[in-house]
GROMACS .gro file of C-alpha atoms in nm:
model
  354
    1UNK     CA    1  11.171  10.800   8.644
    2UNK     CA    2  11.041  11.125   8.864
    3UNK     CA    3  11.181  11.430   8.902
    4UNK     CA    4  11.168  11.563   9.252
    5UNK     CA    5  11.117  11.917   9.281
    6UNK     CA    6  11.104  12.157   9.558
    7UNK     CA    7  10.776  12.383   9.604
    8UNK     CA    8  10.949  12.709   9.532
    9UNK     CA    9  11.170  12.613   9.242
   10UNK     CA   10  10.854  12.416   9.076
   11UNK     CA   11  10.663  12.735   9.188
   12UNK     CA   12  10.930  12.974   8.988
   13UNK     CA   13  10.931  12.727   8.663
   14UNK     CA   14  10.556  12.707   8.646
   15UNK     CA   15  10.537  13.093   8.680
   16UNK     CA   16  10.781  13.159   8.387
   17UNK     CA   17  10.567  12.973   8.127
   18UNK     CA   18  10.264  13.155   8.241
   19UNK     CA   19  10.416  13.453   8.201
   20UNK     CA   20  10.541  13.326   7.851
   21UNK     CA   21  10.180  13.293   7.819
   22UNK     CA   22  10.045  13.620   7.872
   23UNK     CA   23  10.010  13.671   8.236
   24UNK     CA   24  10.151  13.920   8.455
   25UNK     CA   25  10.451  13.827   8.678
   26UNK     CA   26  10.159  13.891   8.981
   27UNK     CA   27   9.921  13.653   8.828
   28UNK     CA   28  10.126  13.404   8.744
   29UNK     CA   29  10.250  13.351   9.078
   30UNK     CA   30   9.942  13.329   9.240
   31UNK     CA   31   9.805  13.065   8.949
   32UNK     CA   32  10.147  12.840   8.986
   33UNK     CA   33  10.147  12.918   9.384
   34UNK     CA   34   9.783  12.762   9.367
   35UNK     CA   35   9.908  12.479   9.126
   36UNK     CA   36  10.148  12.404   9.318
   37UNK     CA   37   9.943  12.379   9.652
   38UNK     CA   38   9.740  12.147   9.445
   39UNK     CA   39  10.030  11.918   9.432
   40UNK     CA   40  10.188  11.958   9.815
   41UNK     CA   41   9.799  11.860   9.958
   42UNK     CA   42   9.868  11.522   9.732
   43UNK     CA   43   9.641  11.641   9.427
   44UNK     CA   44   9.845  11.576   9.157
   45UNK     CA   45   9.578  11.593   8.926
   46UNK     CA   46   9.477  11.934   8.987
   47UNK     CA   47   9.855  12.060   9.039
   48UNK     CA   48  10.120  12.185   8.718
   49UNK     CA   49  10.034  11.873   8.535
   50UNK     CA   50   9.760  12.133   8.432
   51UNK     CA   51  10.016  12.369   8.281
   52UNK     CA   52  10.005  12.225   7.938
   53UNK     CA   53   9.628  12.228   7.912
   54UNK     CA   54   9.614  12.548   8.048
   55UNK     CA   55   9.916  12.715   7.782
   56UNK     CA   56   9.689  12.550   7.477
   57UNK     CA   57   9.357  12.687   7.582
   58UNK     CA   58   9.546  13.083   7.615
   59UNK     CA   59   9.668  13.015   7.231
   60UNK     CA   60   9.352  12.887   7.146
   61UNK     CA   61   9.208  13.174   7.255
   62UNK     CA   62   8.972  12.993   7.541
   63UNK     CA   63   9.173  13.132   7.844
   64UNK     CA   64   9.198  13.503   7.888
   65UNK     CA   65   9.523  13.612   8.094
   66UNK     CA   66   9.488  13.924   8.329
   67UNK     CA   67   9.170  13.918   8.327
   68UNK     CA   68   8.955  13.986   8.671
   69UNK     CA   69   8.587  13.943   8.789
   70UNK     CA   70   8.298  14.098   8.711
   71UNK     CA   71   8.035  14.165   8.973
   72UNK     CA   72   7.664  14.137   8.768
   73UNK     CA   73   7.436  14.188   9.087
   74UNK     CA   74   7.526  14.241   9.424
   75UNK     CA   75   7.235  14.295   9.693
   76UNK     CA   76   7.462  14.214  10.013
   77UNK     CA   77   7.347  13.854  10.091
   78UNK     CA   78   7.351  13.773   9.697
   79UNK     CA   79   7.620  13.816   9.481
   80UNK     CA   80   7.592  13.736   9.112
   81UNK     CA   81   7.972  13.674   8.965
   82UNK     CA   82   8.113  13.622   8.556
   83UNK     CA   83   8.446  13.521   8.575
   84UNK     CA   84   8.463  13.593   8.211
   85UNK     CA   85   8.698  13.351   8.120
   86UNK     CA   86   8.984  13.441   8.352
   87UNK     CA   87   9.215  13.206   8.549
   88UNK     CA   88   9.005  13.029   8.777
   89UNK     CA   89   9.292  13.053   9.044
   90UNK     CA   90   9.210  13.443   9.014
   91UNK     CA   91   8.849  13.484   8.970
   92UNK     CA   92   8.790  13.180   9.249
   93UNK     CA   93   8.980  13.391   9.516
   94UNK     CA   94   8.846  13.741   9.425
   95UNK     CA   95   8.496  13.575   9.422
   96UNK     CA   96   8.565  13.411   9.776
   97UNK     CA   97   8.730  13.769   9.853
   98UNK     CA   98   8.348  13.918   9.771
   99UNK     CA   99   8.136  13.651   9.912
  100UNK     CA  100   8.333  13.647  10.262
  101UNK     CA  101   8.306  14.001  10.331
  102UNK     CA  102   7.946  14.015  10.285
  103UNK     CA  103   7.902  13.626  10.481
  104UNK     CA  104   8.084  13.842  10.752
  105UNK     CA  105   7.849  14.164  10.703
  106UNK     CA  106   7.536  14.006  10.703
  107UNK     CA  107   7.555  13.625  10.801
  108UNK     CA  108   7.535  13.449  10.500
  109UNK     CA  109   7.650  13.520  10.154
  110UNK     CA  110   7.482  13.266   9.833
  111UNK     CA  111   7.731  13.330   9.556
  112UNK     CA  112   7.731  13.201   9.188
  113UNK     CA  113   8.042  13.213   8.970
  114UNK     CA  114   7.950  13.172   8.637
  115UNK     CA  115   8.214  13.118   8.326
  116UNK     CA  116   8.567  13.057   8.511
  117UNK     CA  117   8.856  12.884   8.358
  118UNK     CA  118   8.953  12.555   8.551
  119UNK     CA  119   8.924  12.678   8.915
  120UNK     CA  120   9.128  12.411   9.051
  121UNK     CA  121   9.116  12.221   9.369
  122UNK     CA  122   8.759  12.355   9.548
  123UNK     CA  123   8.906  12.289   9.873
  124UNK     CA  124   9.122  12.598   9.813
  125UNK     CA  125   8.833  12.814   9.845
  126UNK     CA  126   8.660  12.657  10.141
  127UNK     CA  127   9.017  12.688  10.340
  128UNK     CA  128   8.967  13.035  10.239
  129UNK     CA  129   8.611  13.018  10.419
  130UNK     CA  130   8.697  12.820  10.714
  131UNK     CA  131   8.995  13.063  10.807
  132UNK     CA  132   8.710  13.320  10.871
  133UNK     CA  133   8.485  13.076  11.099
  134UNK     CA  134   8.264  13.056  10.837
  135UNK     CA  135   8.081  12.747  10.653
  136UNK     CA  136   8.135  12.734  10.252
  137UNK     CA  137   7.967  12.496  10.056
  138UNK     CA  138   8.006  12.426   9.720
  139UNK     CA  139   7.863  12.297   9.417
  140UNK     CA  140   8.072  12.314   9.070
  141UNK     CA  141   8.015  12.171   8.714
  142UNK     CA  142   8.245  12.110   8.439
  143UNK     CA  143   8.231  12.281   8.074
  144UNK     CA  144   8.545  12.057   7.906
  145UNK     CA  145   8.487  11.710   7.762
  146UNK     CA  146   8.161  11.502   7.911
  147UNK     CA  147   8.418  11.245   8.106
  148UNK     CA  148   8.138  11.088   8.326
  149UNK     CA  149   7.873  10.819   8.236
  150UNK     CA  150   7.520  10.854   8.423
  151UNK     CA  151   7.423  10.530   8.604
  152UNK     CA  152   7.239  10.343   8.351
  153UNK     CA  153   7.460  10.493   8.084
  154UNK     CA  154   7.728  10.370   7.828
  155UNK     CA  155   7.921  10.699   7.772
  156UNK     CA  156   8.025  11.064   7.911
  157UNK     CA  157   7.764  11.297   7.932
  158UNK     CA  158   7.883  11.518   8.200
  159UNK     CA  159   8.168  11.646   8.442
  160UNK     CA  160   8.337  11.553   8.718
  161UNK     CA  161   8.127  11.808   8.898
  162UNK     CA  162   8.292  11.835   9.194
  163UNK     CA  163   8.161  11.929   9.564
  164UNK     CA  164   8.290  12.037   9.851
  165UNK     CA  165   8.197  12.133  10.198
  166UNK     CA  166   8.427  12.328  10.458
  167UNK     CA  167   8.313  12.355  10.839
  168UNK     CA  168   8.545  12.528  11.060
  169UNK     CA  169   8.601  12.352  11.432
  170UNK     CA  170   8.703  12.639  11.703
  171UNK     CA  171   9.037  12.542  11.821
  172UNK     CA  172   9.133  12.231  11.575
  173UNK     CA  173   9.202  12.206  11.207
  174UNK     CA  174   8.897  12.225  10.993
  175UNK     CA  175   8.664  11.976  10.852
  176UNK     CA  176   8.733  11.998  10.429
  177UNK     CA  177   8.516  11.791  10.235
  178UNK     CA  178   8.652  11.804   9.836
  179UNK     CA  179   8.551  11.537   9.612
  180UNK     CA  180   8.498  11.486   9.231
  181UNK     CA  181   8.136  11.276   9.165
  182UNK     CA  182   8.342  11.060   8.978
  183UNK     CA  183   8.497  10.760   9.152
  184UNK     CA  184   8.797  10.938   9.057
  185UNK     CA  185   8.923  11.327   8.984
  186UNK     CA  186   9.002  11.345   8.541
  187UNK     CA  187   9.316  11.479   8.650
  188UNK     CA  188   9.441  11.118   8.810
  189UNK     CA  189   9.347  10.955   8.505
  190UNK     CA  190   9.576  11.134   8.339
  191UNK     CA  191   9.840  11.120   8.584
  192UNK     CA  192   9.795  10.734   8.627
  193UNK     CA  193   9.809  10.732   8.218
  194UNK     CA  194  10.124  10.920   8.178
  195UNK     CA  195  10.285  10.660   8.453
  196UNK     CA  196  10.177  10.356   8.284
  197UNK     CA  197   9.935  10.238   8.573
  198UNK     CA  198   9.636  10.066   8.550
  199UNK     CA  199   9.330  10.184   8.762
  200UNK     CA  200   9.091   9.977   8.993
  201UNK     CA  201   8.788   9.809   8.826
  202UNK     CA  202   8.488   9.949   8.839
  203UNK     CA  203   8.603  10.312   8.772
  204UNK     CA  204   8.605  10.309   8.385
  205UNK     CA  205   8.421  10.202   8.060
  206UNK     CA  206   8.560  10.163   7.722
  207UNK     CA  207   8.453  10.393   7.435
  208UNK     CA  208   8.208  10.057   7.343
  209UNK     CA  209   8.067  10.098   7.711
  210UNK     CA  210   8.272   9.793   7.841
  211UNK     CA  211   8.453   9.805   8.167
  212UNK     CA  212   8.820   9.855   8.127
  213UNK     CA  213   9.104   9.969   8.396
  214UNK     CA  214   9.298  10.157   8.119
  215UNK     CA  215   9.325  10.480   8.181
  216UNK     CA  216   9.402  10.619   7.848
  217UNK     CA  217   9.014  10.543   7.701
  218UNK     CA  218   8.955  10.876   7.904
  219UNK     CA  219   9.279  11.063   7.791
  220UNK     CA  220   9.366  10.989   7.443
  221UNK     CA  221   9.080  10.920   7.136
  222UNK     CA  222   9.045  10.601   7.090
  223UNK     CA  223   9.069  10.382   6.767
  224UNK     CA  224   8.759  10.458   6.656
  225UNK     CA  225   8.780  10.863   6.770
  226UNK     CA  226   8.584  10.849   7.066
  227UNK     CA  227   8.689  10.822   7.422
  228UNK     CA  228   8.566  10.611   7.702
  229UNK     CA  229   8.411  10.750   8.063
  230UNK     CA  230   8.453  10.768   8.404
  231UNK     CA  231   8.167  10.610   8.628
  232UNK     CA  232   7.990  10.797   8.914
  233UNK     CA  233   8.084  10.701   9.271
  234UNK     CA  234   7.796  10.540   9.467
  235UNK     CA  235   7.621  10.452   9.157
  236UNK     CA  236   7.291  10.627   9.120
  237UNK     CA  237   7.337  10.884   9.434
  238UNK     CA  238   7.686  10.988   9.300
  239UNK     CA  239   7.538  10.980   8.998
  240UNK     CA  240   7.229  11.206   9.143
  241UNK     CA  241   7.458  11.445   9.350
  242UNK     CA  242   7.649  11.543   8.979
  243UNK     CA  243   7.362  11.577   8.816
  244UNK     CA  244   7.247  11.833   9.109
  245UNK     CA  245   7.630  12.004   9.063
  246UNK     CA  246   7.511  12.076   8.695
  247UNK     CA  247   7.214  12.216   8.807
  248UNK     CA  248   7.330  12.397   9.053
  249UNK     CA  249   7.655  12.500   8.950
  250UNK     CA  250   7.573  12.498   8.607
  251UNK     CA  251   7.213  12.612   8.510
  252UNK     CA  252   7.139  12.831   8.830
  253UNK     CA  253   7.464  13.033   8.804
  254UNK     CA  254   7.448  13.082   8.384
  255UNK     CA  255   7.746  12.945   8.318
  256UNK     CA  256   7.586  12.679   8.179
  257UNK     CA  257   7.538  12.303   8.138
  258UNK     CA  258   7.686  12.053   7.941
  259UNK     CA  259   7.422  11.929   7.620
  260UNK     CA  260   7.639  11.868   7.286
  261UNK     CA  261   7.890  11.634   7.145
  262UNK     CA  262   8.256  11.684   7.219
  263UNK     CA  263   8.589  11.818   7.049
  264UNK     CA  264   8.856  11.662   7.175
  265UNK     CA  265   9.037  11.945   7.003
  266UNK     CA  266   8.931  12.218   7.256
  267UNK     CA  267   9.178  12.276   7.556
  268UNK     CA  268   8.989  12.523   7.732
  269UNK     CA  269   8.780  12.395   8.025
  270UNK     CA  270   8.509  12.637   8.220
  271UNK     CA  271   8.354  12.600   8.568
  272UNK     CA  272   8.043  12.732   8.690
  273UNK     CA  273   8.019  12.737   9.079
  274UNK     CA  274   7.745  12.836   9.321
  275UNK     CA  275   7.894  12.917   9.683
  276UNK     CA  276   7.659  12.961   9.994
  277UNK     CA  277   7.848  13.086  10.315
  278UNK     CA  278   7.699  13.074  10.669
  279UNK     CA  279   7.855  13.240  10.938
  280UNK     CA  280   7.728  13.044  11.310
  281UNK     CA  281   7.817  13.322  11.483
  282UNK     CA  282   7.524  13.555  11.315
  283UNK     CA  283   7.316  13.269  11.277
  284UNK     CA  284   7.329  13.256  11.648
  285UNK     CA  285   7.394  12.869  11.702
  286UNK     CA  286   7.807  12.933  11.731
  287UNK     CA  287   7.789  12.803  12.093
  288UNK     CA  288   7.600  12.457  12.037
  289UNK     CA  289   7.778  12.417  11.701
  290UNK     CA  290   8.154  12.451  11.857
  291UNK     CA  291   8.028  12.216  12.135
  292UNK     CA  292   7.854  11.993  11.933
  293UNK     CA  293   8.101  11.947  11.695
  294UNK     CA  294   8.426  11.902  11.903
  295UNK     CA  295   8.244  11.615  12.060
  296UNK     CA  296   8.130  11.471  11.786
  297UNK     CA  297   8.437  11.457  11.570
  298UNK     CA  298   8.603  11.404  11.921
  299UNK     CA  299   8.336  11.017  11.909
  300UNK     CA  300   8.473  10.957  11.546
  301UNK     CA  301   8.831  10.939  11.635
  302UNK     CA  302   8.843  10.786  11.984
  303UNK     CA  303   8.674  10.481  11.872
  304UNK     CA  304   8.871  10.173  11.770
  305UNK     CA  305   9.078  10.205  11.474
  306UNK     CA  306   9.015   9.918  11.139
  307UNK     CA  307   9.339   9.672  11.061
  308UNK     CA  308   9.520   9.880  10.783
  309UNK     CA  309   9.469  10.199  10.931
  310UNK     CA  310   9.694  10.409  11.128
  311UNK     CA  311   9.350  10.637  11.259
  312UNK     CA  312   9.029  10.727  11.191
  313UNK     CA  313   9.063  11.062  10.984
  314UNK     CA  314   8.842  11.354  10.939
  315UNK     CA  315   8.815  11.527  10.579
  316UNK     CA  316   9.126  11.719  10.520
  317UNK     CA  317   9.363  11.500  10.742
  318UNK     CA  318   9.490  11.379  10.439
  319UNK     CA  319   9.618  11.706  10.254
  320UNK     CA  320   9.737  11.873  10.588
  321UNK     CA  321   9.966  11.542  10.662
  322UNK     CA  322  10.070  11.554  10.249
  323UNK     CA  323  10.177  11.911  10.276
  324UNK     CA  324  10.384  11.828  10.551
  325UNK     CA  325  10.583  11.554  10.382
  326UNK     CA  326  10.580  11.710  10.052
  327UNK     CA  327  10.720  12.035  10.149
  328UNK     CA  328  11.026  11.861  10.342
  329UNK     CA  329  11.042  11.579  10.040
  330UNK     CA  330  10.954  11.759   9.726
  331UNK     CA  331  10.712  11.722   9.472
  332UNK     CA  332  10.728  11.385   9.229
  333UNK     CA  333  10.663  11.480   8.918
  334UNK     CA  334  10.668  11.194   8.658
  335UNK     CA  335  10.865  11.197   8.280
  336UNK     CA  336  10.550  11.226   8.072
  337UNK     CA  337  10.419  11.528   8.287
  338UNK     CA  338  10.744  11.690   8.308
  339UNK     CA  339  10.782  11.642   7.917
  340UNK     CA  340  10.449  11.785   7.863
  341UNK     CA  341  10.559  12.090   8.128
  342UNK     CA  342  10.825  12.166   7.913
  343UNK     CA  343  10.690  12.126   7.610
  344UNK     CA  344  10.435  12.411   7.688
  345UNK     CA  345  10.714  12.632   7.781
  346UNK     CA  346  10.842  12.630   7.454
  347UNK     CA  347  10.553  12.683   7.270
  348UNK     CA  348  10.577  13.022   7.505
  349UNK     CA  349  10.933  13.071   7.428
  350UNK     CA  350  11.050  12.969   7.737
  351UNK     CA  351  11.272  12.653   7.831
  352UNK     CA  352  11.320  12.477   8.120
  353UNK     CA  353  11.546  12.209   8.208
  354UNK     CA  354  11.445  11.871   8.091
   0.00000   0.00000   0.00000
């Protein structure tokens, strides 16, 4: 069974175990407001069902509360960013904060965020670009558990290494490409795990290498201690387009890149992220590029529409029509997620209704 919460009572009860955890009353509401946004744009797995996971990696000392960014260089149209182990929900906006006011100084911005906690849902950041008229992409790798198989390979070696791209379009809502180089986000494993649900084949392998639809061989150690992996999407250009992600986001920014065995036992997961921001205006194309892309998006959705589909969607669509539902419906959150929610309040000393 689910429990159906509201945004601002799920908001409150996130925020008191974060506090319970360390964090100001101020910076917990902005981590569970951005958890929570998570789960109204239909991203569970990126929503409070992170609360848990983030509680353990404070006690274990991975996760520092109240703690801000640190600015290493900073030339104007470069900006070189340590996160230093902070809430990614915090560092991630003061390092979009930074990188916007000098995309809107100069024209562009090319920003790398080095050693963040779990930033979250990417998207977040490019709405944060988009708002401005500017375009934000992004490139992000994963310092946690090596969850993804390369193509050709039988177990995790990397992230889900997610990448985004945000391009504003002058008078309509914006264009917000967020997706995890896995077939699917880590996060919806879990979620699908702690609902009982099987997956679709061809997303998984076993811990043996074997193709499974089981979602726990990526969530819970196996019988033998090891877990199982995630497969690229697209085969080998997913597969190429991560490894760039942990180049990019990884090597290029310092954070660094994944290259040792795992420990399940560690909670704490770190993001690296390199940012470049364009603004058309500056770059002098804003005219063509409004025009051009009104009537190109315009083409994509005034064509005929597949059987099974309500429209032809643009990237984004999906999270601006999930908000609206959610916020009038509530948020589902399932028994095992819930359990695990308040679980991690206690070990905060803080309770909330089961």
């Amino acid at each position: 069974m689910k429990k159906i919460l509201y945004a601002p009572d799920l908001q409150a009860q996130v925020a008191a175990v974060l506090v319970g955890a360390g964090s100001s009353p101020e910076e917990a509401a902005r981590v569970a407001a951005n958890l929570v946004l998570a789960n109204l744009s239909g991203h569970d797995s990126h929503g409070v069902g992170m609360l848990p996971r983030y509680v353990d990696a404070v006690l274990e000392g991975g996760l520092q509360p109240n703690t801000s960014l640190r600015v290493v260089l900073d030339t104007g149209t470069l900006l070189t960013l340590d996160g230093q182990r902070g809430y990614g929900q915090i560092v991630g906006e003061e390092a979009m904060a930074l990188g916007i006011s000098r995309a809107q100084a100069h024209g562009s911005c090319i920003m790398t965020l080095s050693h963040a906690h779990h930033l979250g849902r990417i998207g977040h950041f490019a709405e944060m670009a988009v708002a401005q008229g500017l375009v934000a992409l992004h490139f992000v790798n994963v310092l946690s558990r090596p969850v993804v198989a390369p193509f050709g390979g039988a177990d995790g070696r990397f992230g889900t290494n997610p990448c985004c791209i945000g391009v504003p379009l002058r008078g309509r809502e914006p264009f917000v490409l967020d997706f995890a180089t896995s077939r699917v986000a880590q996060g919806k494993m879990r979620v699908a795990h702690n609902e009982g649900r099987r997956v679709e084949p061809g997303t998984l392998i076993d811990e043996h290498g074997h193709p499974t639809t089981d979602p726990g061989v990526v969530v819970v150690p196996q019988s033998n201690g090891l877990f199982g992996a995630l497969m690229a999407f697209g085969e080998y250009k997913g597969y190429g387009l991560a490894v760039a992600c942990e180049l990019l986001g990884g090597a290029l920014t310092g954070s660094g890149t994944w290259h040792q065995p795992t420990d399940p036992a560690v909670r704490a997961v770190f993001n690296g992220m390199l940012t470049i921001l364009i603004d058309p205006a500056r770059l002098g194309t804003q005219a063509t590029f409004d025009q051009e892309a009104l009537a190109f998006t315009d083409w994509l959705q005034a064509g005929p529409v597949a059987p099974g589909f309500d429209a032809v969607q643009l990237a984004g669509d999906p999270e601006r029509s999930y908000r609206k539902q959610r916020e009038q419906e509530g948020i589902a959150v399932d028994a095992q997620t819930w359990q695990e929610i308040v679980s991690a309040g206690h070990k905060v000393g803080v309770t909330l209704s089961n």
